[in-house]
């Protein structure tokens, strides 16, 4: 891992994600890119208002980013390489485009709320990036504080990982932290997946081969509620990070699309890494 991109809107939630990303960048010896997207505000009343020009907006954005850079420099000195970038445009599009052009290995985003995965995330920039970006996205809840990652839970069904390249970022993070990967296969006992034993075995073998050089173990649970099942596993195993793959028909998409999960808390003290 060489480059970590951290978009910010200068909110408390974003600042918390920046602090987490800075620690991660120092530990992994990665460059940290502080990123802000800005746009010309749209007048919503007929009352005349002074609208700043693009040059002023860019200048103000960079000044705010530089203030964050100064704060981080006081804490980390030359242990942390920082770059500040300001772009004009819609946040999701600009973040995604810049991550691609800069060949970012990871996007770290703040996530607001008391851990409500769906209700607090739907419609937000973080959720849109999770669903759109080809770059891995690490969502940091506002209550999460950085600590060494020693236990990682990969919540998936086996056919989500047929392309082993999707797991490379997970394997790299596990290598950096010397972490154990818990491969967690979750099935809703009220809506069992119709699949053949041969398909399950084939997916299991492919996944096992992909993780051959990583410290890992396999776990299978059936539950009446997927989110609660994952939460229980996180608590019981003291997991430090959860990993999901938001593809069509995947476990994470089921969670996002299930209205009932709006009422159910996803563990707010654990970062969520999505792979693509």
XYZ file of C-alpha atoms in Angstrom:
276
model
C 0.000 0.000 0.000
C 1.530 3.278 -1.164
C -1.205 5.924 -1.364
C -4.168 6.645 0.929
C -6.773 9.199 -0.185
C -8.832 10.954 2.499
C -11.680 13.169 1.275
C -12.872 15.756 3.789
C -15.643 18.301 4.154
C -13.875 19.669 7.270
C -16.537 18.248 9.587
C -15.861 16.509 12.900
C -16.678 13.166 11.284
C -14.183 13.820 8.476
C -11.510 14.927 10.937
C -11.888 11.652 12.804
C -11.414 9.723 9.554
C -8.324 11.821 8.797
C -6.830 10.957 12.188
C -7.435 7.258 11.539
C -5.978 7.476 8.033
C -2.903 9.333 9.285
C -2.108 6.577 11.781
C -2.673 3.970 9.079
C -0.421 5.855 6.648
C 2.391 6.119 9.188
C 2.146 2.441 10.100
C 2.066 1.319 6.447
C 4.563 3.983 5.277
C 2.050 5.315 2.752
C 1.539 8.807 1.350
C -1.565 10.572 2.654
C -3.572 12.729 0.237
C -5.990 15.201 1.840
C -8.764 15.896 -0.663
C -11.610 18.409 -0.774
C -14.145 18.990 -3.533
C -15.919 22.320 -3.753
C -18.599 23.836 -5.973
C -20.265 27.175 -6.544
C -23.199 27.497 -4.118
C -26.635 27.770 -5.703
C -28.823 30.688 -4.614
C -32.037 29.448 -2.992
C -33.662 32.864 -2.419
C -34.249 35.989 -4.455
C -32.232 38.047 -1.995
C -28.985 39.200 -3.670
C -25.925 37.418 -2.316
C -22.212 37.573 -2.968
C -21.157 34.311 -4.597
C -17.404 33.669 -4.482
C -15.601 32.892 -7.719
C -13.858 29.588 -8.398
C -10.391 30.952 -7.642
C -11.534 32.084 -4.202
C -13.245 28.772 -3.505
C -10.114 26.845 -4.484
C -7.916 29.113 -2.361
C -10.157 28.694 0.690
C -10.285 24.933 0.197
C -6.497 24.644 -0.011
C -6.020 26.901 3.018
C -8.293 24.665 5.080
C -6.449 21.562 3.880
C -3.104 23.156 4.739
C -4.328 23.773 8.288
C -5.008 20.068 8.641
C -1.586 19.315 7.157
C 0.047 21.562 9.778
C -1.825 19.801 12.575
C -0.713 16.390 11.352
C 2.868 17.581 10.829
C 3.046 18.579 14.492
C 2.079 15.046 15.486
C 4.041 12.988 12.965
C 6.805 15.198 11.562
C 8.679 13.620 8.670
C 7.149 10.212 9.387
C 4.118 11.223 7.314
C 4.174 12.441 3.698
C 1.136 14.640 2.988
C -0.309 16.120 -0.198
C -3.259 18.551 -0.381
C -5.646 18.526 -3.350
C -8.721 20.690 -4.036
C -11.019 20.021 -7.004
C -14.160 21.732 -8.278
C -17.127 19.431 -8.843
C -19.489 16.958 -7.250
C -17.843 15.077 -4.402
C -18.465 11.482 -5.486
C -17.380 12.053 -9.089
C -14.278 14.051 -8.170
C -13.161 11.646 -5.446
C -13.639 8.618 -7.676
C -11.854 10.239 -10.626
C -8.930 11.450 -8.543
C -8.544 8.087 -6.800
C -8.258 6.455 -10.223
C -5.818 9.008 -11.642
C -3.641 9.011 -8.516
C -3.739 5.203 -8.371
C -4.838 5.371 -4.757
C -4.712 2.055 -2.934
C -7.368 3.026 -0.403
C -10.014 5.705 0.177
C -10.729 6.471 3.838
C -14.089 8.143 4.498
C -15.959 9.313 7.568
C -19.294 7.709 8.388
C -21.805 9.573 10.528
C -24.250 8.024 12.940
C -24.614 5.697 15.879
C -23.556 2.786 13.723
C -26.695 2.532 11.595
C -25.289 1.039 8.421
C -28.231 1.732 6.143
C -30.266 4.531 7.669
C -27.298 6.826 8.271
C -25.423 5.975 5.071
C -27.998 5.839 2.276
C -27.626 8.851 0.020
C -24.330 9.937 1.561
C -21.049 10.431 -0.264
C -19.557 7.450 1.558
C -22.315 5.100 0.450
C -22.188 6.343 -3.128
C -18.438 5.729 -3.247
C -18.863 2.272 -1.744
C -21.259 1.423 -4.549
C -19.410 3.199 -7.391
C -15.667 3.336 -6.831
C -13.300 0.639 -8.037
C -10.915 1.638 -5.259
C -11.332 -0.020 -1.844
C -13.211 2.223 0.584
C -12.603 2.157 4.337
C -15.589 3.702 6.152
C -14.767 5.056 9.612
C -17.672 5.646 11.966
C -17.440 8.843 14.006
C -16.990 6.746 17.166
C -14.093 4.660 15.827
C -10.595 5.354 17.121
C -7.455 3.951 15.542
C -5.914 0.791 16.927
C -3.762 -1.934 15.449
C -5.810 -4.316 13.338
C -5.224 -7.862 14.519
C -8.521 -9.561 13.651
C -10.353 -9.015 10.343
C -13.744 -10.515 9.474
C -14.438 -11.067 5.763
C -18.237 -11.431 5.630
C -19.167 -12.984 2.302
C -20.666 -15.866 0.428
C -18.165 -17.957 -1.449
C -19.206 -16.984 -4.987
C -18.376 -13.314 -4.269
C -14.656 -14.034 -4.350
C -14.272 -15.940 -7.630
C -11.916 -13.194 -8.853
C -9.014 -13.482 -6.447
C -7.743 -9.990 -7.346
C -10.605 -8.470 -5.368
C -8.966 -9.837 -2.213
C -5.521 -8.309 -2.804
C -6.178 -5.162 -0.684
C -7.435 -7.336 2.185
C -4.402 -9.600 1.973
C -2.107 -6.550 1.909
C -3.725 -5.027 5.004
C -3.511 -8.371 6.795
C 0.167 -8.584 5.845
C 0.929 -5.058 7.068
C -0.743 -5.630 10.430
C 0.079 -9.353 10.672
C -3.636 -9.851 11.214
C -5.784 -12.981 11.179
C -8.623 -13.134 8.630
C -11.889 -14.727 9.761
C -13.800 -15.769 6.627
C -17.403 -15.480 7.766
C -20.078 -17.107 5.621
C -23.481 -15.793 6.713
C -26.797 -17.302 5.657
C -30.268 -16.097 6.550
C -32.051 -19.151 7.923
C -35.403 -17.618 6.952
C -34.285 -17.242 3.324
C -31.774 -20.028 2.623
C -29.713 -19.630 -0.525
C -30.581 -22.170 -3.212
C -27.177 -23.423 -4.297
C -25.559 -26.775 -4.995
C -23.066 -28.418 -2.705
C -20.618 -28.553 -5.600
C -20.838 -24.792 -6.113
C -20.203 -24.158 -2.414
C -17.221 -26.508 -2.363
C -15.807 -24.935 -5.533
C -16.136 -21.425 -4.091
C -14.618 -22.557 -0.804
C -11.585 -24.065 -2.535
C -11.017 -20.941 -4.670
C -11.224 -18.723 -1.608
C -8.900 -20.980 0.355
C -6.357 -20.855 -2.473
C -6.615 -17.058 -2.703
C -5.837 -16.745 1.009
C -3.151 -19.427 1.009
C -0.428 -17.011 2.110
C -2.557 -15.221 4.714
C -3.329 -16.334 8.254
C -7.024 -17.257 8.069
C -9.838 -19.496 9.263
C -13.369 -20.280 8.036
C -16.584 -19.776 9.990
C -20.197 -20.422 9.029
C -23.282 -19.054 10.764
C -27.012 -19.123 10.093
C -29.117 -16.371 11.570
C -32.553 -14.776 11.287
C -30.916 -11.399 10.737
C -27.642 -10.975 8.875
C -26.615 -7.717 10.561
C -27.241 -9.084 14.045
C -25.356 -12.257 13.144
C -22.323 -10.262 12.025
C -22.546 -8.105 15.146
C -22.550 -11.145 17.403
C -19.500 -12.564 15.643
C -17.685 -9.224 15.954
C -18.379 -9.130 19.683
C -17.483 -12.762 20.349
C -14.272 -12.692 18.304
C -13.164 -9.120 19.180
C -12.905 -8.251 15.486
C -11.077 -4.998 14.594
C -12.284 -4.576 10.991
C -15.126 -5.907 8.823
C -14.653 -6.505 5.087
C -17.427 -6.860 2.501
C -17.727 -6.994 -1.292
C -20.614 -4.802 -2.566
C -21.372 -6.592 -5.811
C -24.704 -7.401 -7.390
C -26.516 -10.060 -5.343
C -23.807 -9.842 -2.672
C -24.237 -9.915 1.088
C -23.567 -6.194 1.433
C -26.106 -5.278 -1.243
C -28.685 -7.395 0.560
C -27.973 -5.414 3.715
C -28.263 -2.075 1.914
C -31.478 -3.065 0.149
C -33.245 -4.654 3.121
C -35.607 -2.074 4.689
C -35.582 -3.836 8.068
C -31.906 -3.075 8.550
C -32.775 0.601 8.865
C -33.784 -0.260 12.410
C -30.729 -2.373 13.200
C -27.353 -1.212 14.390
C -24.191 -2.262 12.601
C -21.232 -2.322 14.967
C -20.182 1.316 15.307
C -16.713 0.687 16.723
C -15.369 -1.308 13.785
C -14.178 0.131 10.427
C -15.921 -1.233 7.331
C -13.706 -2.025 4.327
C -15.428 -2.611 0.986
C -13.582 -4.307 -1.874
C -14.338 -4.133 -5.598
